[in-house]
Short mmCIF file of C-alpha atoms in Angstrom, two decimals:
data_model
loop_
_atom_site.label_atom_id
_atom_site.label_comp_id
_atom_site.label_asym_id
_atom_site.label_seq_id
_atom_site.Cartn_x
_atom_site.Cartn_y
_atom_site.Cartn_z
CA MET A 159 -41.79 46.36 -5.67
CA TYR A 160 -38.17 47.47 -6.26
CA ARG A 161 -36.80 45.13 -3.58
CA GLU A 162 -34.22 43.43 -5.82
CA LYS A 163 -32.90 46.75 -7.11
CA ILE A 164 -32.74 48.28 -3.63
CA GLU A 165 -30.92 45.29 -2.16
CA ALA A 166 -28.43 45.16 -5.03
CA TYR A 167 -27.71 48.89 -4.73
CA ILE A 168 -27.11 48.88 -0.97
CA ASP A 169 -24.96 45.73 -1.15
CA ALA A 170 -22.88 47.26 -3.95
CA HIS A 171 -22.28 50.39 -1.87
CA ARG A 172 -21.44 48.57 1.37
CA GLN A 173 -17.84 49.70 1.65
CA GLU A 174 -18.57 53.25 0.61
CA MET A 175 -21.31 53.47 3.23
CA LEU A 176 -18.98 52.19 5.94
CA GLU A 177 -16.29 54.68 4.93
CA ASP A 178 -18.80 57.53 5.22
CA ILE A 179 -19.84 56.34 8.67
CA CYS A 180 -16.19 56.17 9.72
CA THR A 181 -15.58 59.68 8.41
CA LEU A 182 -18.24 61.03 10.75
CA CYS A 183 -17.27 58.79 13.68
CA ARG A 184 -13.70 60.08 13.63
CA ILE A 185 -15.08 63.44 14.77
CA ASN A 186 -15.59 63.93 18.50
CA SER A 187 -19.01 65.57 18.33
CA GLU A 188 -20.00 65.62 21.97
CA LYS A 189 -21.50 68.90 23.09
CA MET A 190 -18.83 71.49 23.76
CA ALA A 191 -18.63 75.14 24.71
CA TYR A 192 -20.54 77.61 22.57
CA LYS A 193 -18.62 79.47 19.92
CA THR A 194 -19.93 82.19 17.67
CA GLY A 195 -21.92 80.49 14.94
CA LYS A 196 -21.38 77.10 16.55
CA PRO A 197 -24.16 76.71 19.12
CA PHE A 198 -23.02 73.32 20.45
CA GLY A 199 -19.30 73.68 19.94
CA GLU A 200 -16.65 72.78 17.43
CA GLY A 201 -17.22 69.03 17.21
CA THR A 202 -20.90 69.10 16.30
CA PHE A 203 -20.19 71.88 13.81
CA GLN A 204 -17.56 69.76 12.07
CA ALA A 205 -19.78 66.68 11.99
CA LEU A 206 -22.71 68.59 10.53
CA SER A 207 -20.53 70.31 7.95
CA LYS A 208 -18.99 67.01 6.88
CA ALA A 209 -22.36 65.24 6.63
CA LEU A 210 -23.94 68.01 4.57
CA ALA A 211 -20.94 68.11 2.23
CA MET A 212 -21.27 64.34 1.83
CA ALA A 213 -24.94 64.64 0.87
CA GLU A 214 -24.28 67.50 -1.52
CA ARG A 215 -21.61 65.40 -3.23
CA TYR A 216 -24.26 62.75 -3.84
CA GLY A 217 -26.51 65.26 -5.59
CA PHE A 218 -28.94 66.21 -2.84
CA HIS A 219 -30.23 69.66 -2.02
CA ILE A 220 -28.99 70.62 1.44
CA LYS A 221 -29.65 73.41 3.89
CA ASN A 222 -27.83 74.40 7.07
CA HIS A 223 -30.20 75.79 9.68
CA ASP A 224 -27.84 78.06 11.65
CA ASN A 225 -25.58 75.09 12.54
CA TYR A 226 -28.33 73.69 14.75
CA VAL A 227 -29.70 71.27 12.17
CA GLY A 228 -28.94 70.26 8.60
CA THR A 229 -31.55 69.07 6.10
CA ILE A 230 -31.18 66.88 3.03
CA ASP A 231 -34.05 66.73 0.52
CA LEU A 232 -34.65 63.90 -1.93
CA ASN A 233 -36.62 66.02 -4.41
CA ASN A 234 -38.66 69.21 -4.79
CA GLY A 235 -42.02 67.63 -4.01
CA ALA A 236 -44.18 68.32 -0.98
CA ARG A 237 -42.68 66.79 2.17
CA ASN A 238 -44.47 63.63 3.19
CA LEU A 239 -41.80 61.87 5.25
CA ASP A 240 -39.06 63.15 7.55
CA ILE A 241 -36.26 61.02 8.95
CA LEU A 242 -34.86 62.49 12.17
CA ALA A 243 -31.30 61.47 13.11
CA HIS A 244 -28.54 63.12 15.13
CA LEU A 245 -24.79 63.61 14.81
CA ASP A 246 -23.89 64.53 18.38
CA VAL A 247 -22.63 61.82 20.72
CA VAL A 248 -22.32 61.19 24.43
CA PRO A 249 -18.83 61.63 25.94
CA ALA A 250 -16.38 58.85 25.07
CA GLY A 251 -15.92 57.66 28.64
CA GLU A 252 -13.43 55.04 29.78
CA GLY A 253 -13.04 51.30 29.39
CA TRP A 254 -12.66 50.99 25.62
CA THR A 255 -10.83 47.81 24.64
CA VAL A 256 -11.42 47.13 20.92
CA THR A 257 -10.38 50.56 19.67
CA GLU A 258 -10.12 54.18 20.72
CA PRO A 259 -13.53 55.90 20.83
CA PHE A 260 -12.96 58.06 17.75
CA THR A 261 -10.93 55.56 15.74
CA PRO A 262 -13.66 53.41 14.17
CA VAL A 263 -12.65 49.82 13.42
CA GLU A 264 -14.38 47.01 11.56
CA LYS A 265 -14.03 43.68 13.35
CA ASP A 266 -16.01 40.43 13.27
CA GLY A 267 -18.88 41.94 11.31
CA LYS A 268 -19.19 44.94 13.61
CA LEU A 269 -18.16 48.56 13.33
CA TYR A 270 -16.78 49.82 16.64
CA GLY A 271 -16.54 53.45 17.72
CA ARG A 272 -18.51 56.20 19.43
CA GLY A 273 -21.52 57.06 17.29
CA THR A 274 -21.51 53.95 15.12
CA ALA A 275 -24.85 52.92 16.63
CA ASP A 276 -25.99 56.21 18.17
CA ASP A 277 -26.64 57.81 15.79
CA LYS A 278 -24.14 58.41 12.98
CA GLY A 279 -24.32 54.89 11.58
CA PRO A 280 -28.13 54.97 11.31
CA ALA A 281 -28.00 58.53 9.92
CA VAL A 282 -25.73 57.41 7.09
CA ALA A 283 -27.91 54.33 6.52
CA ALA A 284 -30.84 56.70 5.99
CA LEU A 285 -28.75 58.83 3.64
CA TYR A 286 -27.88 55.76 1.58
CA ALA A 287 -31.53 54.76 1.48
CA MET A 288 -32.29 58.13 -0.08
CA ARG A 289 -29.31 57.76 -2.38
CA ALA A 290 -30.55 54.36 -3.56
CA VAL A 291 -34.00 55.74 -4.39
CA LYS A 292 -32.48 58.70 -6.23
CA ASP A 293 -29.83 56.80 -8.20
CA LEU A 294 -32.25 54.02 -9.15
CA GLU A 295 -34.55 56.75 -10.49
CA ILE A 296 -37.58 55.34 -8.71
CA PRO A 297 -40.43 57.74 -9.54
CA LEU A 298 -41.80 59.67 -6.57
CA THR A 299 -44.34 62.46 -6.30
CA LYS A 300 -43.52 63.51 -2.72
CA ASN A 301 -40.37 64.44 -0.85
CA CYS A 302 -38.45 62.69 1.89
CA ARG A 303 -36.25 64.87 4.06
CA LEU A 304 -33.37 63.67 6.25
CA ILE A 305 -32.95 65.97 9.25
CA LEU A 306 -29.58 65.84 11.02
CA GLY A 307 -29.56 67.31 14.52
CA THR A 308 -26.65 68.17 16.80
CA ASP A 309 -28.05 68.34 20.35
CA GLU A 310 -30.14 65.20 20.87
CA GLU A 311 -28.07 63.94 23.79
CA CYS A 312 -28.22 67.16 25.82
CA GLY A 313 -31.70 68.59 25.58
CA SER A 314 -32.68 68.77 21.89
CA ALA A 315 -32.47 72.55 21.64
CA ASP A 316 -31.44 71.94 18.02
CA ILE A 317 -34.70 70.37 16.97
CA ALA A 318 -36.75 72.95 18.88
CA HIS A 319 -34.93 75.62 16.85
CA TYR A 320 -35.69 73.75 13.64
CA TYR A 321 -39.41 73.35 14.32
CA ASP A 322 -39.66 77.04 15.15
CA GLU A 323 -38.91 77.55 11.45
CA GLU A 324 -40.32 74.47 9.76
CA PRO A 325 -43.62 72.56 10.03
CA GLU A 326 -43.72 68.88 10.87
CA ALA A 327 -44.01 66.46 7.99
CA PRO A 328 -47.17 64.33 7.88
CA MET A 329 -45.03 61.36 8.98
CA THR A 330 -41.68 61.16 10.79
CA PHE A 331 -39.47 58.36 12.03
CA SER A 332 -36.20 58.39 13.93
CA PRO A 333 -33.58 55.65 13.34
CA ASP A 334 -32.40 56.08 16.92
CA SER A 335 -33.68 52.94 18.58
CA SER A 336 -34.29 49.42 17.30
CA PHE A 337 -36.75 47.58 15.13
CA PRO A 338 -39.62 46.84 14.71
CA VAL A 339 -41.51 50.07 15.65
CA TYR A 340 -41.61 52.00 18.92
CA ASN A 341 -44.88 53.89 18.69
CA ILE A 342 -45.10 54.66 22.42
CA GLU A 343 -42.64 56.66 24.49
CA LYS A 344 -43.57 56.87 28.14
CA GLY A 345 -44.15 60.14 29.88
CA GLY A 346 -42.04 61.09 32.84
CA MET A 347 -41.54 63.02 36.03
CA ASN A 348 -38.26 63.96 37.61
CA GLY A 349 -39.26 64.26 41.25
CA HIS A 350 -37.05 66.84 42.95
CA PHE A 351 -37.63 67.09 46.70
CA THR A 352 -35.91 68.45 49.82
CA ARG A 353 -36.05 68.35 53.60
CA GLU A 354 -34.38 70.41 56.28
CA PHE A 355 -33.52 69.42 59.86
CA GLU A 356 -31.53 70.71 62.82
CA ALA A 357 -27.83 69.98 62.82
CA SER A 358 -26.63 67.63 65.54
CA GLU A 359 -23.11 67.25 66.91
CA GLU A 360 -23.85 64.11 68.87
CA LEU A 361 -21.70 61.14 67.86
CA PRO A 362 -21.72 58.92 65.96
CA ARG A 363 -23.10 61.01 63.11
CA ILE A 364 -23.15 61.37 59.32
CA LEU A 365 -21.20 64.29 57.94
CA SER A 366 -22.22 63.89 54.30
CA VAL A 367 -23.87 61.68 51.70
CA GLU A 368 -23.45 62.15 47.97
CA ALA A 369 -24.67 59.97 45.11
CA GLY A 370 -25.52 60.25 41.44
CA VAL A 371 -24.19 62.09 38.40
CA LYS A 372 -27.29 62.53 36.19
CA VAL A 373 -30.99 62.23 36.82
CA ASN A 374 -31.39 59.63 34.08
CA VAL A 375 -28.69 57.27 35.37
CA VAL A 376 -29.05 54.67 38.14
CA PRO A 377 -26.04 55.40 40.43
CA GLY A 378 -23.33 52.77 40.29
CA THR A 379 -21.51 54.31 43.26
CA ALA A 380 -22.49 56.38 46.30
CA ASN A 381 -20.44 57.91 49.10
CA ALA A 382 -20.85 58.83 52.76
CA VAL A 383 -18.60 60.13 55.52
CA VAL A 384 -19.28 59.11 59.13
CA GLU A 385 -17.75 60.49 62.33
CA GLY A 386 -17.45 58.78 65.69
CA MET A 387 -17.31 55.14 64.64
CA GLU A 388 -14.59 52.54 64.30
CA PRO A 389 -14.08 51.04 60.82
CA ALA A 390 -14.52 47.52 62.21
CA GLN A 391 -18.03 48.40 63.39
CA VAL A 392 -19.01 49.68 59.95
CA ILE A 393 -17.45 46.70 58.17
CA GLU A 394 -19.38 44.19 60.28
CA ILE A 395 -22.71 45.83 59.48
CA ALA A 396 -21.72 46.33 55.84
CA GLU A 397 -21.03 42.62 55.37
CA ALA A 398 -24.55 41.77 56.48
CA ALA A 399 -26.08 44.54 54.32
CA GLU A 400 -24.14 43.37 51.25
CA LYS A 401 -25.79 39.94 51.36
CA GLU A 402 -29.20 41.59 51.34
CA THR A 403 -28.68 44.42 48.85
CA GLY A 404 -26.20 43.07 46.32
CA VAL A 405 -24.21 46.28 46.88
CA SER A 406 -20.60 46.05 48.03
CA TYR A 407 -19.15 48.54 50.52
CA GLU A 408 -15.61 49.92 50.67
CA VAL A 409 -14.74 51.28 54.12
CA LYS A 410 -11.71 53.49 54.71
CA ALA A 411 -10.61 55.31 57.86
CA THR A 412 -8.94 58.68 58.23
CA GLU A 413 -7.78 60.24 61.48
CA ASP A 414 -11.26 61.37 62.54
CA THR A 415 -13.77 59.88 60.11
CA VAL A 416 -14.76 56.77 58.18
CA SER A 417 -15.58 57.04 54.50
CA ILE A 418 -17.96 54.55 52.90
CA THR A 419 -18.28 53.90 49.17
CA ALA A 420 -21.20 51.79 48.04
CA VAL A 421 -20.64 50.03 44.71
CA GLY A 422 -23.58 48.70 42.73
CA LYS A 423 -24.27 48.52 39.02
CA GLY A 424 -25.21 51.54 36.94
CA ALA A 425 -28.02 51.48 34.39
CA HIS A 426 -30.15 53.84 32.35
CA ALA A 427 -33.04 55.21 34.36
CA SER A 428 -35.50 53.92 31.76
CA THR A 429 -34.51 50.36 32.73
CA PRO A 430 -33.66 50.65 36.45
CA GLU A 431 -34.24 46.94 37.02
CA GLU A 432 -31.07 46.25 35.01
CA GLY A 433 -28.93 48.01 37.63
CA VAL A 434 -28.17 47.68 41.33
CA ASN A 435 -28.74 51.08 42.89
CA ALA A 436 -25.74 52.08 45.01
CA LEU A 437 -27.63 55.09 46.41
CA THR A 438 -30.42 53.08 48.02
CA GLY A 439 -27.91 50.40 48.99
CA LEU A 440 -25.90 53.02 50.87
CA LEU A 441 -29.04 54.23 52.66
CA VAL A 442 -29.72 50.69 53.84
CA LEU A 443 -26.28 50.52 55.44
CA LEU A 444 -26.51 53.99 56.99
CA SER A 445 -29.92 53.21 58.46
CA ARG A 446 -28.40 50.26 60.34
CA LEU A 447 -25.41 52.03 61.85
CA PRO A 448 -25.69 52.87 65.58
CA LEU A 449 -25.93 56.60 64.93
CA ALA A 450 -27.05 59.16 67.48
CA PRO A 451 -30.75 59.98 67.00
CA CYS A 452 -31.35 63.17 65.02
CA GLY A 453 -33.48 64.63 62.24
CA GLN A 454 -30.96 63.61 59.59
CA VAL A 455 -31.13 59.95 60.58
CA ASP A 456 -34.94 60.13 60.66
CA ALA A 457 -34.91 61.54 57.12
CA ILE A 458 -32.77 58.65 55.86
CA LYS A 459 -35.11 56.10 57.39
CA ASP A 460 -38.09 57.89 55.88
CA LEU A 461 -36.42 57.82 52.47
CA LEU A 462 -36.15 54.06 52.66
CA VAL A 463 -39.86 53.79 53.39
CA LEU A 464 -40.72 55.88 50.34
CA ILE A 465 -38.12 54.41 47.95
CA PRO A 466 -36.89 51.08 49.34
CA HIS A 467 -33.82 49.42 47.90
CA GLY A 468 -34.90 47.36 44.90
CA ASP A 469 -38.17 49.24 44.38
CA THR A 470 -38.07 50.20 40.69
CA ARG A 471 -41.85 50.44 40.23
CA GLY A 472 -42.80 53.22 42.67
CA ASN A 473 -44.54 50.96 45.19
CA GLY A 474 -43.28 52.91 48.20
CA LEU A 475 -44.53 56.19 46.76
CA GLY A 476 -47.90 54.66 45.92
CA ILE A 477 -47.62 55.16 42.16
CA ALA A 478 -47.01 51.63 40.87
CA MET A 479 -49.17 51.17 37.77
CA SER A 480 -49.21 49.51 34.39
CA ASP A 481 -51.24 49.32 31.21
CA GLU A 482 -51.37 46.84 28.37
CA LEU A 483 -49.87 49.08 25.70
CA SER A 484 -47.01 50.81 27.51
CA GLY A 485 -46.20 48.51 30.43
CA ASP A 486 -45.04 49.39 33.94
CA LEU A 487 -44.18 52.69 35.53
CA THR A 488 -40.47 52.62 36.37
CA LEU A 489 -38.61 54.61 39.00
CA ALA A 490 -34.92 55.22 39.70
CA PHE A 491 -33.64 57.10 42.74
CA SER A 492 -30.77 58.82 41.00
CA LEU A 493 -29.50 61.93 42.84
CA LEU A 494 -28.95 62.60 46.56
CA LYS A 495 -26.98 65.05 48.67
CA ILE A 496 -27.19 65.16 52.46
CA ASP A 497 -25.29 67.44 54.79
CA GLU A 498 -25.75 68.20 58.47
CA GLU A 499 -28.81 70.40 57.94
CA SER A 500 -30.54 69.41 54.72
CA LEU A 501 -31.30 66.80 52.11
CA ASP A 502 -31.69 67.33 48.36
CA ALA A 503 -32.90 64.43 46.20
CA THR A 504 -34.27 63.58 42.75
CA PHE A 505 -35.81 60.45 41.29
CA ASP A 506 -36.50 59.66 37.63
CA SER A 507 -39.83 58.05 36.77
CA ARG A 508 -41.03 56.84 33.36
CA CYS A 509 -44.81 56.80 33.27
CA PRO A 510 -47.17 54.70 31.12
CA LEU A 511 -50.12 55.99 29.13
CA CYS A 512 -52.46 55.56 32.10
CA ALA A 513 -50.40 57.95 34.24
CA ASN A 514 -51.41 61.57 34.85
CA GLU A 515 -50.86 64.35 37.35
CA ASP A 516 -53.71 63.15 39.56
CA ASN A 517 -52.47 59.59 39.98
CA VAL A 518 -48.72 60.33 39.96
CA LEU A 519 -47.72 63.91 40.72
CA LYS A 520 -50.36 64.59 43.38
CA VAL A 521 -49.88 61.19 44.99
CA VAL A 522 -46.10 61.66 45.21
CA LYS A 523 -46.53 65.14 46.66
CA GLU A 524 -48.86 63.83 49.36
CA LYS A 525 -46.68 60.83 50.22
CA LEU A 526 -43.59 63.00 50.53
CA ALA A 527 -45.42 65.57 52.64
CA GLU A 528 -46.47 62.85 55.09
CA LYS A 529 -42.76 62.29 55.75
CA HIS A 530 -41.97 66.04 55.89
CA PHE A 531 -40.37 66.25 52.43
CA GLU A 532 -41.25 69.06 50.01
CA LEU A 533 -41.73 68.22 46.34
CA HIS A 534 -40.56 71.00 44.02
CA THR A 535 -41.62 69.39 40.74
CA ARG A 536 -44.74 71.04 39.35
CA GLU A 537 -45.46 69.17 36.11
CA MET A 538 -45.00 65.91 34.23
CA ARG A 539 -43.88 65.20 30.71
CA PRO A 540 -46.80 63.64 28.85
CA PRO A 541 -46.42 60.29 27.09
CA HIS A 542 -46.23 59.98 23.31
CA HIS A 543 -48.41 57.56 21.35
CA VAL A 544 -49.04 56.99 17.65
CA SER A 545 -51.71 54.41 16.86
CA GLY A 546 -50.37 51.07 15.75
CA ASP A 547 -53.33 50.87 13.36
CA SER A 548 -52.30 53.96 11.41
CA PRO A 549 -51.36 53.48 7.73
CA PHE A 550 -47.95 54.99 8.53
CA VAL A 551 -47.06 52.44 11.20
CA LYS A 552 -48.47 49.58 9.15
CA THR A 553 -46.27 50.61 6.21
CA LEU A 554 -43.17 50.60 8.42
CA LEU A 555 -43.98 47.18 9.83
CA ALA A 556 -44.65 45.76 6.36
CA ALA A 557 -41.23 46.91 5.12
CA TYR A 558 -39.54 45.47 8.19
CA GLU A 559 -41.26 42.12 7.67
CA GLN A 560 -40.46 42.13 3.94
CA TYR A 561 -36.71 42.59 4.41
CA THR A 562 -36.17 40.56 7.59
CA GLY A 563 -38.75 37.79 7.42
CA GLN A 564 -39.54 38.55 11.06
CA LYS A 565 -42.96 39.43 12.47
CA GLY A 566 -43.32 43.14 13.11
CA GLN A 567 -44.96 44.59 16.19
CA CYS A 568 -45.42 47.85 18.02
CA LEU A 569 -43.42 48.38 21.21
CA SER A 570 -43.15 50.87 24.06
CA MET A 571 -39.99 52.44 25.48
CA GLY A 572 -39.14 54.27 28.65
CA GLY A 573 -36.53 56.40 26.92
CA GLY A 574 -37.25 59.29 24.62
CA THR A 575 -36.23 60.20 21.08
CA TYR A 576 -36.51 63.23 18.84
CA VAL A 577 -40.08 62.27 17.92
CA HIS A 578 -41.51 62.48 21.45
CA ASP A 579 -43.25 65.80 20.83
CA LEU A 580 -44.23 65.19 17.20
CA LYS A 581 -47.84 64.38 16.38
CA ASN A 582 -47.06 61.48 14.03
CA GLY A 583 -43.53 60.37 14.88
CA VAL A 584 -42.16 56.95 15.84
CA ALA A 585 -38.77 55.33 16.45
CA PHE A 586 -37.86 52.80 13.74
CA GLY A 587 -34.52 50.95 13.85
CA ALA A 588 -31.71 50.89 13.13
CA SER A 589 -30.55 47.90 15.22
CA MET A 590 -32.34 44.58 15.21
CA PRO A 591 -34.28 43.24 18.21
CA GLY A 592 -32.04 41.79 20.89
CA THR A 593 -28.83 43.49 19.77
CA ASP A 594 -26.97 45.09 22.67
CA ASN A 595 -24.79 47.59 20.83
CA ARG A 596 -23.43 49.13 24.05
CA MET A 597 -24.99 52.46 23.20
CA HIS A 598 -23.57 55.17 25.50
CA GLY A 599 -21.02 52.68 26.87
CA ALA A 600 -17.46 51.64 26.09
CA ASP A 601 -16.92 49.64 22.88
CA GLU A 602 -20.11 50.89 21.27
CA PHE A 603 -20.69 49.10 17.97
CA ALA A 604 -23.11 48.64 15.11
CA VAL A 605 -23.63 45.28 13.41
CA ILE A 606 -22.75 46.01 9.79
CA ASP A 607 -25.35 43.68 8.27
CA GLU A 608 -27.99 45.34 10.43
CA LEU A 609 -27.06 48.79 9.10
CA LEU A 610 -27.25 47.49 5.54
CA THR A 611 -30.64 45.92 6.19
CA ALA A 612 -31.84 49.13 7.81
CA ALA A 613 -30.79 51.11 4.72
CA LYS A 614 -32.79 48.71 2.52
CA ILE A 615 -35.85 48.94 4.77
CA TYR A 616 -35.66 52.74 4.82
CA ALA A 617 -35.39 52.88 1.04
CA GLN A 618 -38.50 50.73 0.71
CA VAL A 619 -40.37 52.92 3.19
CA ILE A 620 -39.42 56.04 1.24
CA VAL A 621 -40.79 54.49 -1.94
CA ASP A 622 -43.98 53.27 -0.28
CA LEU A 623 -44.76 56.59 1.43
CA CYS A 624 -43.61 59.07 -1.20
CA GLN A 625 -44.92 57.63 -4.47
#
């Protein structure tokens, strides 16, 4: 019901919708320094203000929750559906070729620019879904609320603030993933561990090792400094290690030391198998250098037993597991610092529904202790699961199938969205299955037809759940 009217409305407002997306994407809304009244900085404040003004212009009731979150209500009825989107973005980064990060451009059916896919484009698609329902005067008895956050990328303090004031709606979806429906978000454990050892001045020796920038990123590069070796020696061993690891090694000499840079392929920690871990690749090389025996060298060799290069399932730590609904446990060794007396390391693990503190946390602690490492992590983040048989999820899948002609299904993700801690929240769109929109990378884009289809699907869902 109402499909023809919804499709005609969204298609007629295509250009206006794109212009509104571009208006928001021209704002650099990455998290910045706190300012009075602007908890996440100037950029997020401007983006939220602009989005709320946009919604008010279209006749919606809006509310600004202390510049943490903005809300847009479809009507005055009891809330039955919330749509959770965010206006903050990750830093622009380097390597953009189609356009500058904050100069959105339409090209070849795609809209390029930071935030077009994550998550300003989907947020505006949801707004236009609400606008279609309102302007078409489709009768509803319940309310749909669009919630626009400003700190999703850096901890979600915004949404915590919001839910301190407001109750959850009976149903919530976030347009911050892809279709069909992600009803499972894995749990997780960031395993932070350390080890100390006596400093040794015997040569050859390692002066330092440093790898990783964030716990949720597979390191694309890693660095070490070695003393007491000739570059030619290191290069010979590095050439053999490269064939085995897929990591390349850049070796440079100074007057007294040799620096080594391992170059792999970065990836998100939720999909570590898509990367080539430079950190573990560097450890492989270091373990094969003719270094003087010492506690530091022993620690490196022990690390490779516990987290071997290429082990993205936790086999070495004894926590490899899988279940039918949520898939495999994944693990990425993402942060490491070693000096002459100590080692500090962190891995990122995404844990399926069958995981718990007994079969993951305790096992890791024991395995590390056997090799004289101390685990400092004391708890895990539980997984999130909404039944695929619920009327809510079935309604979402039916709308997806209606507007795409594709079979809907429930999926699991290793990443997390705003809905992870909500009782009845799922991720739903806005990109189509198989679309690599370079989210978080250079030349991020949204496929325009996919955004339009998402807006139509969301409008239908609003009608079906709020009548």
